[in-house]
Amino acid sequence: MITQNSFAMKKIILIVLAIISVQSFAQTTKSFMWDGTNRQYIEYVPSVYSETEAVPLVICLHGLGDNMTNFSGIGMQTLSEYENFIVLTPQALVAYYYTYEIGTAWNSGASYMGIVLNQTVDDVGFLSAMIDSTKALYNIDPDRIYVTGFSMGGFMCHKLACEMNSVFAAVASVAGTIGNTMTTTPELAMPVCHFHGTADSTVLYVGNEYGNDAEELVNYWITKNNCDPAPSVNETLPDIAADGYTVDHYIYSGGDYSSEVEFYKVIGADHEWLFEPSNDITYTIKIWEFFNRHSRDAYVGNEELTREMDVKFFPNPAGNFIYVSADKSGEINLAICNYLGELVLTKKGIQSGLVDISALENGIYFIAAEQNGKVYKQKVVIAK
């Protein structure tokens, strides 16, 4: 059921958003080697976080030519102080066309005249490893992992919605759709929220050269989620700000496993992220409100997502090998982080058995095993 209980929270957030540029909470820049390249991301842990409570995880993806530091300014970190979730803002790699530097770009499925930026970069693998590393360090609710992004980051959101379909509880895109080269289709329903300006001069509302159009995207997810074709909400938001924009708001509900598609059509807006009071809507707040309505536990009854997991690691302390024992069937994805939170070892698609950890030095490590959407984690000491 849709609720509108965020007015008080908005008043607080609008005040705090004004001082985002000087905030200094628990923000850390982290990095690890992935596919032979050093990859970076900003981790933000709110001051209210406690390891005794499982919290949501929100991934924020910047656009073409942007960077993680700049995109951290959308206010999601500030909002996390009030709503208690962890925020990760990763950095895309610089892309080149022959020898010409284009700027930072995700391998998002978007293309132009057959050109796909960073086509050989394993961004899906990098983001998956980043999530696994964070799960190993913090008490993350595996049923409440979300991703949002702007422009090319929005395109990347939809790629993740298809290729990491069982990981995310919901996605929200701003001015980014499904790229032209995308062929993977989601196996499960995915709650989706999309924002698009009708005057977008970069990713056109109609005539998008990099992927499908805004309303085509909305209709794609309505069909995939088996939502009712008629919107349960069809309204125009109050036109208060003198920005020349009006916001049409739609919700298509009744989808499989309580999924829905929410759409904000901003009449007259260009390629931009909107904030109150300059605009009639704050995208960041609306995105969190959407995320906060959705959880993977809506899939109760789906055997693949609710299978109990019981994974053990021994011996502990360990030497050059550690034995992974799973009581249930299914592939296991393993991530090991050192005490600094750096990802030092991953193993994908393994079964019960010995895992070689001889490359790791003596010390304290955090190990996380994911199987069928469930996560088991443990502190492990290596003493050779």
XYZ file of C-alpha atoms in Angstrom:
384
model
C 0.000 0.000 0.000
C 1.289 3.460 -0.892
C 1.633 5.863 2.016
C 2.435 9.574 2.067
C 4.033 10.126 5.459
C 7.197 11.981 4.530
C 6.177 15.623 5.023
C 7.937 16.000 8.366
C 11.016 14.234 7.065
C 11.074 16.552 4.030
C 11.206 19.643 6.224
C 14.232 18.283 8.051
C 16.018 17.101 4.926
C 15.482 20.356 3.044
C 17.321 22.201 5.809
C 20.163 19.701 5.850
C 20.480 19.615 2.047
C 21.502 23.264 2.186
C 24.684 22.313 4.049
C 25.553 19.104 2.211
C 28.787 20.614 0.944
C 30.196 20.877 4.474
C 28.960 17.640 6.028
C 31.591 15.358 7.563
C 30.125 12.128 8.838
C 31.516 8.600 8.413
C 32.642 8.821 4.785
C 35.536 6.670 3.602
C 37.102 6.201 0.175
C 37.895 2.543 -0.418
C 39.517 0.608 -3.234
C 40.375 -2.905 -4.331
C 41.805 -4.618 -7.388
C 39.206 -6.000 -9.766
C 39.996 -7.529 -13.152
C 43.526 -6.124 -12.932
C 42.395 -2.543 -12.255
C 42.190 -0.531 -9.064
C 38.519 0.305 -8.486
C 37.291 2.919 -6.023
C 34.110 3.793 -4.197
C 32.935 6.056 -1.396
C 31.409 4.270 1.587
C 29.134 6.217 3.909
C 28.077 4.683 7.231
C 25.591 6.834 9.168
C 26.376 7.775 12.754
C 23.213 5.953 13.887
C 24.396 2.593 12.502
C 24.631 -0.297 14.969
C 25.850 -3.770 14.092
C 22.969 -5.214 16.108
C 20.452 -4.103 13.458
C 20.419 -5.154 9.796
C 20.270 -2.046 7.605
C 19.529 -1.374 3.923
C 22.267 -0.704 1.374
C 21.880 1.955 -1.347
C 24.191 2.123 -4.389
C 24.426 5.486 -6.228
C 25.831 5.538 -9.789
C 27.085 8.757 -11.376
C 26.654 9.741 -15.013
C 29.000 9.924 -18.013
C 32.020 12.118 -17.281
C 31.076 12.593 -13.632
C 32.744 11.177 -10.527
C 31.847 9.599 -7.208
C 32.760 12.676 -5.163
C 30.468 14.988 -7.096
C 27.588 12.499 -7.159
C 27.818 12.086 -3.399
C 26.210 15.525 -3.317
C 22.700 14.320 -4.230
C 21.859 14.145 -0.514
C 21.536 10.376 -0.116
C 24.200 10.353 2.598
C 22.398 13.046 4.566
C 19.144 11.145 4.251
C 20.838 8.002 5.569
C 21.467 9.780 8.884
C 17.701 9.922 9.419
C 16.706 6.622 7.815
C 19.700 4.461 8.863
C 21.082 2.891 5.695
C 24.590 2.588 4.253
C 25.450 4.359 0.980
C 28.039 3.262 -1.589
C 28.969 5.623 -4.436
C 31.349 3.855 -6.849
C 33.639 5.372 -9.481
C 33.441 4.434 -13.167
C 36.611 4.127 -15.253
C 37.726 6.583 -17.928
C 36.629 5.531 -21.428
C 38.448 6.149 -24.707
C 37.365 6.232 -28.339
C 40.569 5.183 -30.080
C 42.988 7.583 -28.312
C 40.421 10.269 -27.500
C 39.412 10.445 -23.847
C 35.616 10.493 -23.480
C 35.353 10.661 -19.703
C 34.279 8.224 -17.021
C 31.719 5.685 -18.237
C 29.930 2.547 -17.098
C 29.672 -0.510 -19.336
C 25.943 0.079 -19.131
C 24.540 -1.335 -22.356
C 24.001 2.153 -23.772
C 25.407 2.658 -27.271
C 25.560 5.278 -30.017
C 26.006 4.316 -33.676
C 27.333 0.942 -32.534
C 29.861 2.459 -30.123
C 29.772 1.062 -26.578
C 32.007 2.808 -24.061
C 34.149 0.594 -21.805
C 32.634 -2.486 -23.420
C 35.317 -4.806 -22.000
C 35.103 -3.464 -18.434
C 33.459 -5.835 -15.947
C 31.428 -3.243 -14.054
C 28.784 -5.781 -13.038
C 31.472 -7.925 -11.425
C 33.047 -4.910 -9.730
C 29.748 -3.743 -8.253
C 28.882 -7.270 -7.140
C 32.248 -7.604 -5.372
C 31.779 -4.181 -3.756
C 28.428 -5.305 -2.368
C 29.893 -8.598 -1.123
C 32.712 -6.734 0.615
C 30.239 -4.446 2.358
C 28.112 -7.397 3.445
C 31.179 -8.938 5.042
C 31.893 -5.815 7.095
C 28.448 -4.614 8.124
C 25.078 -6.012 9.114
C 23.375 -5.519 5.739
C 19.812 -6.679 5.191
C 20.198 -8.851 2.054
C 16.528 -8.289 1.213
C 16.961 -4.502 1.090
C 19.730 -3.690 -1.383
C 18.905 -0.901 -3.850
C 20.531 0.949 -6.739
C 19.910 4.380 -8.228
C 21.719 6.361 -10.897
C 21.693 9.391 -13.163
C 22.031 9.395 -16.961
C 24.552 6.641 -17.824
C 24.275 5.605 -14.176
C 20.553 5.188 -14.835
C 21.312 2.948 -17.818
C 23.585 0.931 -15.523
C 20.734 0.568 -13.017
C 18.626 -1.234 -15.592
C 21.535 -3.458 -16.599
C 21.898 -4.467 -12.954
C 18.131 -4.981 -12.685
C 18.479 -7.575 -15.439
C 21.876 -9.153 -14.728
C 21.798 -9.042 -10.894
C 18.068 -9.534 -10.740
C 18.051 -11.613 -7.543
C 20.244 -9.151 -5.606
C 18.341 -5.866 -5.766
C 15.013 -5.188 -4.101
C 14.289 -2.147 -6.304
C 15.963 0.230 -8.759
C 15.441 3.927 -9.481
C 16.754 5.682 -12.582
C 16.950 9.350 -13.500
C 17.271 10.158 -17.222
C 18.671 6.721 -18.071
C 16.824 3.819 -19.700
C 17.650 0.340 -21.082
C 20.623 0.535 -23.447
C 20.532 -0.487 -27.097
C 22.896 -3.435 -26.611
C 21.090 -5.002 -23.657
C 19.942 -8.563 -24.357
C 19.596 -10.012 -20.837
C 16.036 -10.125 -19.549
C 15.121 -10.292 -15.838
C 13.890 -13.595 -14.449
C 12.044 -12.024 -11.522
C 9.781 -9.031 -11.076
C 11.659 -5.826 -10.234
C 10.126 -2.705 -8.656
C 11.247 0.245 -10.800
C 10.981 4.014 -10.359
C 11.915 6.327 -13.240
C 12.283 10.111 -13.539
C 12.591 11.870 -16.906
C 12.288 15.436 -18.172
C 10.343 15.906 -21.394
C 12.872 18.541 -22.550
C 15.911 16.352 -21.841
C 18.428 17.344 -24.520
C 20.944 14.607 -23.655
C 18.879 11.432 -23.228
C 15.822 12.441 -25.222
C 12.384 11.716 -23.806
C 11.332 10.679 -27.323
C 13.986 9.709 -29.859
C 16.602 8.428 -27.394
C 19.622 7.373 -29.461
C 21.281 5.360 -26.674
C 18.404 3.095 -25.625
C 14.652 2.968 -25.366
C 12.499 6.045 -24.779
C 11.226 6.996 -21.327
C 7.675 5.725 -21.775
C 8.931 2.618 -23.599
C 11.033 1.877 -20.515
C 8.036 2.290 -18.231
C 5.905 0.017 -20.424
C 8.704 -2.574 -20.549
C 8.740 -2.915 -16.767
C 4.942 -2.801 -16.507
C 4.845 -5.812 -18.818
C 7.763 -7.658 -17.190
C 6.316 -7.171 -13.708
C 2.798 -8.067 -14.840
C 1.451 -4.800 -13.392
C -2.020 -3.480 -14.098
C -1.836 -1.469 -17.355
C -3.988 1.317 -15.897
C -2.217 3.439 -13.246
C -3.466 3.233 -9.668
C -2.098 6.766 -9.184
C -2.401 9.429 -11.891
C -1.834 12.939 -10.582
C -0.052 16.225 -11.125
C 2.031 17.391 -8.178
C 1.369 20.890 -6.777
C 3.110 23.462 -8.987
C 4.715 25.687 -6.348
C 8.278 26.408 -7.496
C 8.773 29.014 -10.227
C 10.923 26.697 -12.340
C 8.678 26.367 -15.374
C 8.221 22.630 -14.764
C 5.210 20.534 -13.809
C 5.404 16.958 -12.550
C 3.012 14.220 -13.661
C 3.104 11.232 -11.311
C 2.007 7.673 -12.136
C 2.080 4.387 -10.233
C 1.346 1.055 -11.910
C 0.662 -1.499 -9.190
C -0.579 -5.074 -8.904
C 2.619 -6.652 -10.214
C 4.008 -10.056 -9.333
C 5.315 -10.298 -5.748
C 3.934 -6.813 -4.923
C 6.112 -5.159 -7.566
C 5.157 -1.819 -9.080
C 6.392 0.757 -11.567
C 6.484 4.417 -10.526
C 7.014 7.192 -13.080
C 7.681 10.903 -12.651
C 7.235 12.716 -15.977
C 8.639 16.230 -15.528
C 7.151 18.534 -18.156
C 9.768 21.003 -19.389
C 12.757 19.656 -17.441
C 16.130 19.041 -19.070
C 18.892 16.577 -18.110
C 19.078 17.351 -14.388
C 18.545 16.158 -10.817
C 15.802 18.180 -9.132
C 15.698 19.499 -5.555
C 13.200 21.446 -3.485
C 12.653 24.338 -2.916
C 14.018 25.317 -6.350
C 11.788 22.612 -7.855
C 8.516 20.940 -6.894
C 10.194 17.626 -6.135
C 13.380 16.291 -4.558
C 14.398 13.207 -6.511
C 16.559 11.853 -3.687
C 13.695 11.817 -1.187
C 11.247 10.272 -3.668
C 13.779 7.576 -4.512
C 14.230 6.605 -0.869
C 10.471 6.614 -0.276
C 10.147 4.205 -3.204
C 12.973 1.979 -1.977
C 11.532 1.945 1.528
C 8.343 0.318 0.234
C 10.101 -2.676 -1.292
C 11.973 -5.696 0.017
C 13.006 -9.054 -1.421
C 11.066 -10.735 1.383
C 8.014 -10.092 -0.793
C 9.194 -13.219 -2.614
C 8.199 -15.520 0.254
C 7.073 -18.707 -1.412
C 9.722 -18.496 -4.122
C 11.928 -21.459 -3.261
C 15.027 -20.063 -4.912
C 14.929 -16.874 -2.828
C 13.821 -18.205 0.537
C 15.880 -21.370 0.848
C 17.525 -21.411 4.280
C 21.275 -21.099 4.266
C 23.647 -22.713 6.746
C 27.307 -22.284 5.801
C 30.226 -23.056 8.087
C 33.936 -22.265 7.792
C 36.612 -24.312 9.537
C 39.154 -24.545 10.958
C 39.216 -21.157 12.638
C 42.002 -20.069 13.027
C 42.877 -21.251 9.523
C 46.135 -21.835 7.686
C 46.611 -22.104 3.932
C 43.150 -23.573 3.351
C 39.699 -23.155 4.788
C 36.858 -25.620 4.374
C 33.499 -24.262 3.279
C 30.580 -26.475 4.276
C 27.008 -25.793 3.116
C 24.039 -27.822 4.334
C 21.911 -26.766 1.367
C 22.487 -27.164 -2.366
C 23.354 -24.254 -4.634
C 26.432 -22.357 -5.760
C 28.267 -20.238 -3.192
C 29.851 -16.845 -3.869
C 32.621 -16.055 -1.404
C 34.130 -12.676 -0.496
C 36.939 -12.126 2.008
C 37.910 -8.669 3.313
C 40.768 -7.646 5.554
C 40.238 -5.608 8.716
C 40.470 -2.365 6.676
C 37.487 -3.423 4.619
C 39.554 -4.099 1.487
C 38.384 -6.994 -0.661
C 41.289 -9.443 -0.843
C 39.780 -12.636 -2.254
C 36.651 -13.701 -4.129
C 35.441 -17.093 -5.277
C 32.400 -17.371 -7.528
C 30.159 -20.371 -8.058
C 31.910 -22.793 -5.704
C 30.499 -25.794 -3.858
C 31.361 -27.201 -0.433
C 35.066 -27.968 -0.175
C 38.539 -26.567 0.406
C 39.330 -22.986 -0.563
C 42.961 -21.959 -1.065
C 43.756 -18.888 1.071
C 47.539 -19.311 1.042
C 48.010 -15.888 -0.589
C 46.577 -14.151 2.478
C 48.831 -12.968 5.273
C 48.253 -13.717 8.943
C 45.579 -11.547 10.495
C 41.878 -10.994 11.037
C 39.529 -11.286 8.070
C 35.817 -11.072 7.421
C 34.306 -13.696 5.170
C 30.867 -13.573 3.545
C 29.184 -16.376 1.644
C 26.147 -15.730 -0.544
C 23.882 -18.544 -1.670
C 20.501 -18.101 -3.319
C 20.184 -14.522 -2.110
C 21.028 -15.304 1.527
C 24.256 -14.229 3.221
C 26.261 -15.879 6.001
C 29.264 -14.019 7.425
C 31.927 -14.706 10.001
C 35.181 -13.328 11.353
C 38.090 -15.635 10.552
C 41.650 -15.572 11.880
C 44.490 -16.720 9.633
C 47.491 -17.983 11.604
C 50.018 -20.057 9.652
